[in-house]
Coordinates of C-alpha atoms in Angstrom, one line a residue:
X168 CA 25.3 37.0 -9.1
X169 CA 25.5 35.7 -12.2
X170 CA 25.9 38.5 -14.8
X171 CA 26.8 36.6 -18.2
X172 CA 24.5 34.0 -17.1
X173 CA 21.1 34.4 -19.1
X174 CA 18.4 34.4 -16.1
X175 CA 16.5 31.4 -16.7
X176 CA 16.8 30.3 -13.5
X177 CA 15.9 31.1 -9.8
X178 CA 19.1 29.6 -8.0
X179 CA 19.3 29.5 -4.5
X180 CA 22.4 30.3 -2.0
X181 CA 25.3 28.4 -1.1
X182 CA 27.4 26.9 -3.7
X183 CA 28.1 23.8 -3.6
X184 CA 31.4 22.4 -4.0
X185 CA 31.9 18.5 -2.9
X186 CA 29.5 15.9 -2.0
X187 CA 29.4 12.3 -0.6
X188 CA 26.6 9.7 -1.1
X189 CA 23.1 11.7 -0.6
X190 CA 25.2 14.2 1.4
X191 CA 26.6 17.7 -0.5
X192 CA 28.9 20.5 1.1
X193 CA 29.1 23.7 0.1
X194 CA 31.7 26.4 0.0
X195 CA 31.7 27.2 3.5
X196 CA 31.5 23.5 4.6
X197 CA 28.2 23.3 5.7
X198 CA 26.3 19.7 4.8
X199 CA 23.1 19.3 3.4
X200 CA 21.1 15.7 2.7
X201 CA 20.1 15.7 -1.0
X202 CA 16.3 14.7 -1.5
X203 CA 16.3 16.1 -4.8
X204 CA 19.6 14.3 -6.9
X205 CA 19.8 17.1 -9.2
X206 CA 16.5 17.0 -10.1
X207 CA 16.4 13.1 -10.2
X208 CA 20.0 12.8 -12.2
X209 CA 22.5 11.6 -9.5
X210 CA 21.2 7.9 -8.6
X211 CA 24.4 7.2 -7.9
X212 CA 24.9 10.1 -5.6
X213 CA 28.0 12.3 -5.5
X214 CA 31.5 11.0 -5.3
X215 CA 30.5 7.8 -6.2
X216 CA 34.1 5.5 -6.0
X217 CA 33.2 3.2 -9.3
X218 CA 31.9 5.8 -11.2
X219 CA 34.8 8.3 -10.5
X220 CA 37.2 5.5 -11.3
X221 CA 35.8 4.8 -14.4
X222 CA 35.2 8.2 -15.8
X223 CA 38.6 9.3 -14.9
X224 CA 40.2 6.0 -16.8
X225 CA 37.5 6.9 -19.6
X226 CA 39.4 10.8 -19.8
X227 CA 42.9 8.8 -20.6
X228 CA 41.1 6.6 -23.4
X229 CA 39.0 8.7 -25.6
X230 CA 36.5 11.0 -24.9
X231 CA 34.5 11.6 -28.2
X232 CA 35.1 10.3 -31.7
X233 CA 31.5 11.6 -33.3
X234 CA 28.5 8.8 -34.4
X235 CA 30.7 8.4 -37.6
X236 CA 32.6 5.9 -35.9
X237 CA 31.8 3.1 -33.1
X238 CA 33.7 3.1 -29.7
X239 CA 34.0 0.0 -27.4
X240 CA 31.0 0.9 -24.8
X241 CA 28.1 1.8 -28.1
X242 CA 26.7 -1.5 -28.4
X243 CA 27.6 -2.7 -24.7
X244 CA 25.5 0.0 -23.5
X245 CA 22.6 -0.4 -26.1
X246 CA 22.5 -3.9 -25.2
X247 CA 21.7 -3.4 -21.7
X248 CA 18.9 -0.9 -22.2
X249 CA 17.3 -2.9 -24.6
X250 CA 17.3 -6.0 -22.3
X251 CA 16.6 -3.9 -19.1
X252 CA 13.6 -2.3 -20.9
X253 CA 12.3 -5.1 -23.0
X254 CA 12.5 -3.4 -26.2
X255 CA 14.7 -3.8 -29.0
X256 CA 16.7 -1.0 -30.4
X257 CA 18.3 2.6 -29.3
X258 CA 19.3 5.8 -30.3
X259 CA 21.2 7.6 -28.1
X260 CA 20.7 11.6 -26.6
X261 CA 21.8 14.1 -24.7
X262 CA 18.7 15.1 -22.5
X263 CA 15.2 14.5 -21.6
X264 CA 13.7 16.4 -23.8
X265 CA 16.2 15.3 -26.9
X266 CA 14.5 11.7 -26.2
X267 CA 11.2 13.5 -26.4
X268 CA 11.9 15.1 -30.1
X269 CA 13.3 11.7 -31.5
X270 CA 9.9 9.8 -30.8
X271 CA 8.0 12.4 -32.0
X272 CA 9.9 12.2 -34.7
X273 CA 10.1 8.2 -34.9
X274 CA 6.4 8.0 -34.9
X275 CA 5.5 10.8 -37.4
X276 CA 8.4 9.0 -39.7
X277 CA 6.4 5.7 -39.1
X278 CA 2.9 7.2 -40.2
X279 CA 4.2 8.7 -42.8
X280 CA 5.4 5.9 -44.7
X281 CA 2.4 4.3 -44.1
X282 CA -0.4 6.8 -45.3
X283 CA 0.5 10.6 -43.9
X284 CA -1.0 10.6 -39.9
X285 CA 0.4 13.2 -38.0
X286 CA -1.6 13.9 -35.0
X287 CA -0.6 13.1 -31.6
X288 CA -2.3 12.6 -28.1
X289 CA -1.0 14.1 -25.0
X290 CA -2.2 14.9 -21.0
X291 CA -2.8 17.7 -19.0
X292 CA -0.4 18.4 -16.3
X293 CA 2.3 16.3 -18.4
X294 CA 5.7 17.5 -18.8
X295 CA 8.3 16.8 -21.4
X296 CA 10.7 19.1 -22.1
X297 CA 10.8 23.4 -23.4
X298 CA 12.0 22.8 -27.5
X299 CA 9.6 23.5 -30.0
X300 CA 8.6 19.6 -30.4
X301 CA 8.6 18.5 -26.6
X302 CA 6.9 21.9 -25.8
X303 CA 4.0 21.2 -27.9
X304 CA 3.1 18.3 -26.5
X305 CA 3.7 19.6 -22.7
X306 CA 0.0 21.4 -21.5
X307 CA 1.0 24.0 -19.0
X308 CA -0.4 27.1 -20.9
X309 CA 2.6 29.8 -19.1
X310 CA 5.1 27.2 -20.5
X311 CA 3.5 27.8 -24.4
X312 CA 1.9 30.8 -24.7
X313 CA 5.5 33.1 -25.4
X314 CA 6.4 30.7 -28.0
X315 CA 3.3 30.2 -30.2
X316 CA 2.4 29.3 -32.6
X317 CA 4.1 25.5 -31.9
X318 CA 3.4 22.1 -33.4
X319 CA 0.1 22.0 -34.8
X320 CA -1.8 18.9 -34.1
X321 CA -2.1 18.1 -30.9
X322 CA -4.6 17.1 -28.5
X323 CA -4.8 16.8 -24.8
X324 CA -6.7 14.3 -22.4
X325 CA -7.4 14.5 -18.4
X326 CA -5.5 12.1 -17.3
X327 CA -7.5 9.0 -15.8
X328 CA -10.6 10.3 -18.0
X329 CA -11.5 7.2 -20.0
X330 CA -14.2 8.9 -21.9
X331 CA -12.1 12.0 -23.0
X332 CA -9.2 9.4 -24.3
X333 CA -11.4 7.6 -26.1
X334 CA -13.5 10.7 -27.7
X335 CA -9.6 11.9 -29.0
X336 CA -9.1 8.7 -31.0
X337 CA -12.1 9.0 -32.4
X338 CA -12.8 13.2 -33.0
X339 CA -11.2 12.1 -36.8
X340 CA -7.7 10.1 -38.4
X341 CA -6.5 8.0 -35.8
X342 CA -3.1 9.8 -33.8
X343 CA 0.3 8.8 -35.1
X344 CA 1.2 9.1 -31.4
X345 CA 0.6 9.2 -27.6
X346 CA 2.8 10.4 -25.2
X347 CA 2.1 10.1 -21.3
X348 CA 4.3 9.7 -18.4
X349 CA 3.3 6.8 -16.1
X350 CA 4.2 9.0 -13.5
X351 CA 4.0 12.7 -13.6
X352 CA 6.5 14.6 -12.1
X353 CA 6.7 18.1 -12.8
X354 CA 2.4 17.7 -12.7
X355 CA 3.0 16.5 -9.3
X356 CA 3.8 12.6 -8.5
X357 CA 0.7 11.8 -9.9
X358 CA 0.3 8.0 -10.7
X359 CA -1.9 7.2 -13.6
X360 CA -4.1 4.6 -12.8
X361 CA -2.8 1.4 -14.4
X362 CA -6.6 1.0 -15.8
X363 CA -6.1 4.1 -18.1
X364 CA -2.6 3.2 -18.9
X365 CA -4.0 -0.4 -19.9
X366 CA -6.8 1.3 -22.2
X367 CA -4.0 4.0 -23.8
X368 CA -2.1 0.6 -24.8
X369 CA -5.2 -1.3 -26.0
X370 CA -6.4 2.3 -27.9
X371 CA -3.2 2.5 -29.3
X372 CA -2.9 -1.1 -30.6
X373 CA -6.9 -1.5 -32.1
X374 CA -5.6 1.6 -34.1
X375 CA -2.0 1.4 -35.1
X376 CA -1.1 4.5 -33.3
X377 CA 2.5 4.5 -31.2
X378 CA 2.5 4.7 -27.7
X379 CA 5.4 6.5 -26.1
X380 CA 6.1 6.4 -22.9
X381 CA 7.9 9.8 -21.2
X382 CA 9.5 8.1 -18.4
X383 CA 12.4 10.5 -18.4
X384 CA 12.0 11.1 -14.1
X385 CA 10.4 8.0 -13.4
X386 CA 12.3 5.6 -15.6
X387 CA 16.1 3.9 -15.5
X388 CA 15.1 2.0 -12.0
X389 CA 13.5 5.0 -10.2
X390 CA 10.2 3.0 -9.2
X391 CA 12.0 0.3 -8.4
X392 CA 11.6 -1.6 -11.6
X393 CA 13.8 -0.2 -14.3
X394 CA 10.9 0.8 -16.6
X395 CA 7.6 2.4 -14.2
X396 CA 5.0 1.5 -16.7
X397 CA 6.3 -2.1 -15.9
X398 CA 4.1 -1.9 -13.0
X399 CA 0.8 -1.6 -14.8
X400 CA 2.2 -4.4 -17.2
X401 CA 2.7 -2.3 -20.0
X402 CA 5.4 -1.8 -22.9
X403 CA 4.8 0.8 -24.8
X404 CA 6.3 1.5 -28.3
X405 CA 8.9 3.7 -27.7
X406 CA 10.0 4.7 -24.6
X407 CA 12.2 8.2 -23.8
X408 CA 15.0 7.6 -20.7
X409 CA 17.8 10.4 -19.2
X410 CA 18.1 12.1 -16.0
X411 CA 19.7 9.3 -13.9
X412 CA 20.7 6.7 -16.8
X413 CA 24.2 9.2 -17.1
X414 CA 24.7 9.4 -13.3
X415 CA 25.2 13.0 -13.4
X416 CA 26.2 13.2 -17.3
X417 CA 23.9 14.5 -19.8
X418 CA 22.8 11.3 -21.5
X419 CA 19.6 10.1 -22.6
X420 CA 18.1 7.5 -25.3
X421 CA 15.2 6.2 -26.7
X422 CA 14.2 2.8 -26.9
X423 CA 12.1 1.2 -29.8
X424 CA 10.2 -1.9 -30.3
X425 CA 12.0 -3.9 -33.0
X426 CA 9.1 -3.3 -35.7
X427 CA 10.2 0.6 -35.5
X428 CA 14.1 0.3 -35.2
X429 CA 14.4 0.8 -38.7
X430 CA 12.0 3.6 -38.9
X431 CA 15.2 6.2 -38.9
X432 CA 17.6 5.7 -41.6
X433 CA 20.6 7.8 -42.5
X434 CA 20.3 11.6 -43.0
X435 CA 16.8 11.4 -40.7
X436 CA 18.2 12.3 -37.1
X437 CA 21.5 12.6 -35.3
X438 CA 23.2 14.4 -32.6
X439 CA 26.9 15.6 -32.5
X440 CA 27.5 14.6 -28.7
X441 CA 25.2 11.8 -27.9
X442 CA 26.1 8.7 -26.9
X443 CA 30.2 9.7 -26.5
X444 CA 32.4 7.4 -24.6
X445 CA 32.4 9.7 -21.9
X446 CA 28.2 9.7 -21.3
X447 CA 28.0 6.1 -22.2
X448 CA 30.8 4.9 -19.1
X449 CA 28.7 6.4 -16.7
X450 CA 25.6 5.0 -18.2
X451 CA 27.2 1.3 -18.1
X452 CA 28.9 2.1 -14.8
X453 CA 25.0 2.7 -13.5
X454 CA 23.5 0.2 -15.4
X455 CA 25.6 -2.5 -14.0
X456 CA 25.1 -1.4 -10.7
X457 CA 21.1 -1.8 -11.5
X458 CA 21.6 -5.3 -12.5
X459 CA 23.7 -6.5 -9.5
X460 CA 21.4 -5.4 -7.0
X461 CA 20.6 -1.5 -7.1
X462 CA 17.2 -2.1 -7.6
X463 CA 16.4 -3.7 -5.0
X464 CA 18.0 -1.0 -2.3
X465 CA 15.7 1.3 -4.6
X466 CA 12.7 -1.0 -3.6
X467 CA 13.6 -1.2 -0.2
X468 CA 14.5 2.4 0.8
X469 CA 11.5 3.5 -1.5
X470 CA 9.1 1.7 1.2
X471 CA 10.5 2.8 4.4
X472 CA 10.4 6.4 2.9
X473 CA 6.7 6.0 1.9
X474 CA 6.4 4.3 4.6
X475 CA 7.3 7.2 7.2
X476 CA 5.9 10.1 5.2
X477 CA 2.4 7.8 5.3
X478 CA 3.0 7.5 9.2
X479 CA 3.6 12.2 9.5
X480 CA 0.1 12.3 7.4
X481 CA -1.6 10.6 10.3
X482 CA -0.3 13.1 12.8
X483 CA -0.3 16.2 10.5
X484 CA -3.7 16.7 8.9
X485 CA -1.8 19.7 6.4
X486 CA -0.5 16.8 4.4
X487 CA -3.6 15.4 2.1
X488 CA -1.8 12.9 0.5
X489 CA 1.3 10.6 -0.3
X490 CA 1.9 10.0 -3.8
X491 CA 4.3 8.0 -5.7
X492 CA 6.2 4.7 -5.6
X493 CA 10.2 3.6 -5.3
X494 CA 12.4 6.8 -4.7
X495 CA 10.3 9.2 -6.6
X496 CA 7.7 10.3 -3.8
X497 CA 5.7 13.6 -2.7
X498 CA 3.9 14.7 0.3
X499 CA 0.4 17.3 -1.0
X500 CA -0.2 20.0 0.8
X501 CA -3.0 21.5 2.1
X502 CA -1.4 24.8 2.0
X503 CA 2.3 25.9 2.2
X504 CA 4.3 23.2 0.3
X505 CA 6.5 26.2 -0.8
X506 CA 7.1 27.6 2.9
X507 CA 7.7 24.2 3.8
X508 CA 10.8 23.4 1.0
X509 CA 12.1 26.2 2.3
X510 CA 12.3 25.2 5.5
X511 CA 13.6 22.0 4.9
X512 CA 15.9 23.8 2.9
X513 CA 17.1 25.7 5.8
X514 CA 17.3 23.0 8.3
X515 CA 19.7 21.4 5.4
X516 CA 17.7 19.1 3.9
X517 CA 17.3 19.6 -0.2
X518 CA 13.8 19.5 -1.8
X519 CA 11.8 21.1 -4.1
X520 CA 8.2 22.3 -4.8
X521 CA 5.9 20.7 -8.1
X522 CA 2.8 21.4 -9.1
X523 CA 2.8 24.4 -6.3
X524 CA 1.7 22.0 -4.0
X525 CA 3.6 19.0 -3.7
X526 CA 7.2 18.5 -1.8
X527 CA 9.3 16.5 -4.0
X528 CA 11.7 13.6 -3.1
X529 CA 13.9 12.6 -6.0
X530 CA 17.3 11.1 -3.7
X531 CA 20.0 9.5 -5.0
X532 CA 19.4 5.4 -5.3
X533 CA 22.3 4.9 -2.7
X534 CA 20.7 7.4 0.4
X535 CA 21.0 5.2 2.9
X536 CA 18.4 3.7 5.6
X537 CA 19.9 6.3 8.5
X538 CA 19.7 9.3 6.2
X539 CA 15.9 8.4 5.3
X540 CA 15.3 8.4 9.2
X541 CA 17.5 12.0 9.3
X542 CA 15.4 13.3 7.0
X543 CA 12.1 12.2 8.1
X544 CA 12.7 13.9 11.7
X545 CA 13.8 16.8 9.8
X546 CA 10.4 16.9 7.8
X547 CA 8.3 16.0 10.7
X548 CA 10.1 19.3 12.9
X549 CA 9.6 21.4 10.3
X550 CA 5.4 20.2 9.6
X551 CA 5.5 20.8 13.2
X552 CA 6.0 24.6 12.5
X553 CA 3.6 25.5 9.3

């Protein structure tokens, strides 16, 4: 029990105390394959020999020295973001949903010095984050409604509605901002069509209005490409990264095209941890693992994954649908996706539900080719039983 812990969250039984790879094991030994990364975090799986090495020679350096000063790693890691993404210029975070705030905040900043527009565009069934900012623009109404009134201002679309998007950049001032997530996750590994993501980015340029792209879950080399909207040629304005880019550390940044990397100025935004030697190791321990060749295991494991949850919808009419791309994937449900985590669960395989009907897979980028085939028998026994 935890009884000093505020109950936020619905934890589940054992603890776990060591892992390996996409394998954990908890306190009384027992070994479960990790489909779910901490939630899409550990792309470098647990006990990871590089990373370890170079987070425990980080401790004997220097740990923090504040955003007052530079340490060695600031603009090495910077660097490669901005050429991994395309774009030009960072600020660094702690979290998801700290990347979230600073764009708001970059593109209100931006609209404001040129004439005062502050409204901003968002979809239903996209997720970004539970502060005041991030939860505004996040439409799930259970999420909101205890913490009203939020952010005024903002506007949501269907996604994949080319009509409704359109109608919201016209219903009065164009946006200062629009925020989508090429891929939903918490809504479900649902793929916008690259179509809609093609008009958001032409809307967005006949009108001034910048276009951010949450890829929080689905960015950092998830898809396979290091950015997702990469796939439906796309660069938005600003783009918001974390979950995997630390390797387990809480780190995040956002990354701006170079027309908007001197939108912040001094005294505007900051953030007492982020970016610390500590965060930014990891980050350039996993971002040099991306460029010499991670990606492409990503790519490779993504498709023999889809692959066999495409060939257990064939034989097992519950499952309506296969959605996703790279090592971000999820089976739909006709019924029982949550009966069928837990199973999974109990046969030692780690998942989780979204959307209430779609079984999530969010492994670490280094699961190897055997475990993929462990863990499809697994799911295939336990369809087999619903």
């Amino acid at each position: 029990m935890d009884e000093h812990v505020i109950g936020t969250y619905v934890r589940a039984e054992p603890r776990f105390v060591q892992g390996q790879g996409a394998e954990l094991v908890d306190e009384h030994g027992d070994s479960y394959l990790d489909l779910l990364g901490g939630i899409a975090v550990n792309a470098l799986g647990h006990g990871h020999p590089g990373l370890s090495a170079a987070l425990h020679d980080q401790l004997d350096r220097v740990v923090h020295v504040s955003n007052l000063f530079r340490h060695e790693l600031t603009e090495t890691v910077a660097t490669q973001i901005a050429h991994a993404t395309g774009l030009h210029s960072v600020f660094f975070t702690n979290s998801g949903t700290e990347s979230v705030e600073a764009a708001l905040k970059v593109a209100r900043k931006h609209h404001h010095e040129a004439g005062g527009r502050h409204g901003i565009v968002a979809l239903h069934s996209g997720f970004h984050g539970r502060t005041m900012g991030a939860l505004s623009v996040t439409s799930h109404e259970p999420y909101r409604a205890p913490f009203a009134p939020l952010v005024p201002g903002v506007s949501f679309v269907t996604p994949g509605d080319t009509e409704a998007l359109t109608r919201a950049f016209e219903a009065g001032p164009p946006p200062a901002a629009m925020i989508v997530e090429p891929i939903q996750g918490e809504g479900g590994i649902v793929e916008l069509p690259h179509a809609f993501l093609q008009q958001v980015r032409a809307l967005c340029d006949e009108t001034g209005t910048v276009l951010i792209h949450d890829e929080v879950q689905c960015g950092t080399g998830r898809t396979g490409t290091f950015l997702a909207g990469d796939h439906a040629g796309i660069k938005p304005d600003v783009v918001t990264l974390a979950k995997p880019l630390g390797a387990g550390l809480p780190m995040g940044a956002i990354v701006v095209r170079e027309e908007l990397a001197r939108t912040l100025v001094p005294g505007d935004h900051g953030s007492t941890f982020a970016g610390g030697a500590l965060a930014c190791r990891a980050a350039h321990v996993l971002l040099t693992e991306l460029e010499n060749g991670l990606l492409e295991t990503v790519r490779a494991r993504g498709e023999q994954l889809r692959h066999g949850l495409l060939q257990l919808q064939q034989h097992h009419a519950i499952v309506t649908e296969v959605r996703g791309r790279g090592l971000m994937l999820g089976i739909r449900l006709e019924r029982n996706a949550p009966t069928l985590q837990r199973a999974l669960f109990e046969r030692r395989v780690i998942t989780n539900c979204t959307a209430g009907d779609v079984v999530r897979f969010l492994p670490p980028y280094v699961i190897s080719a055997a475990q993929i085939e462990q863990a499809l028998d697994v799911i295939a026994g336990c369809l087999a039983d619903l």
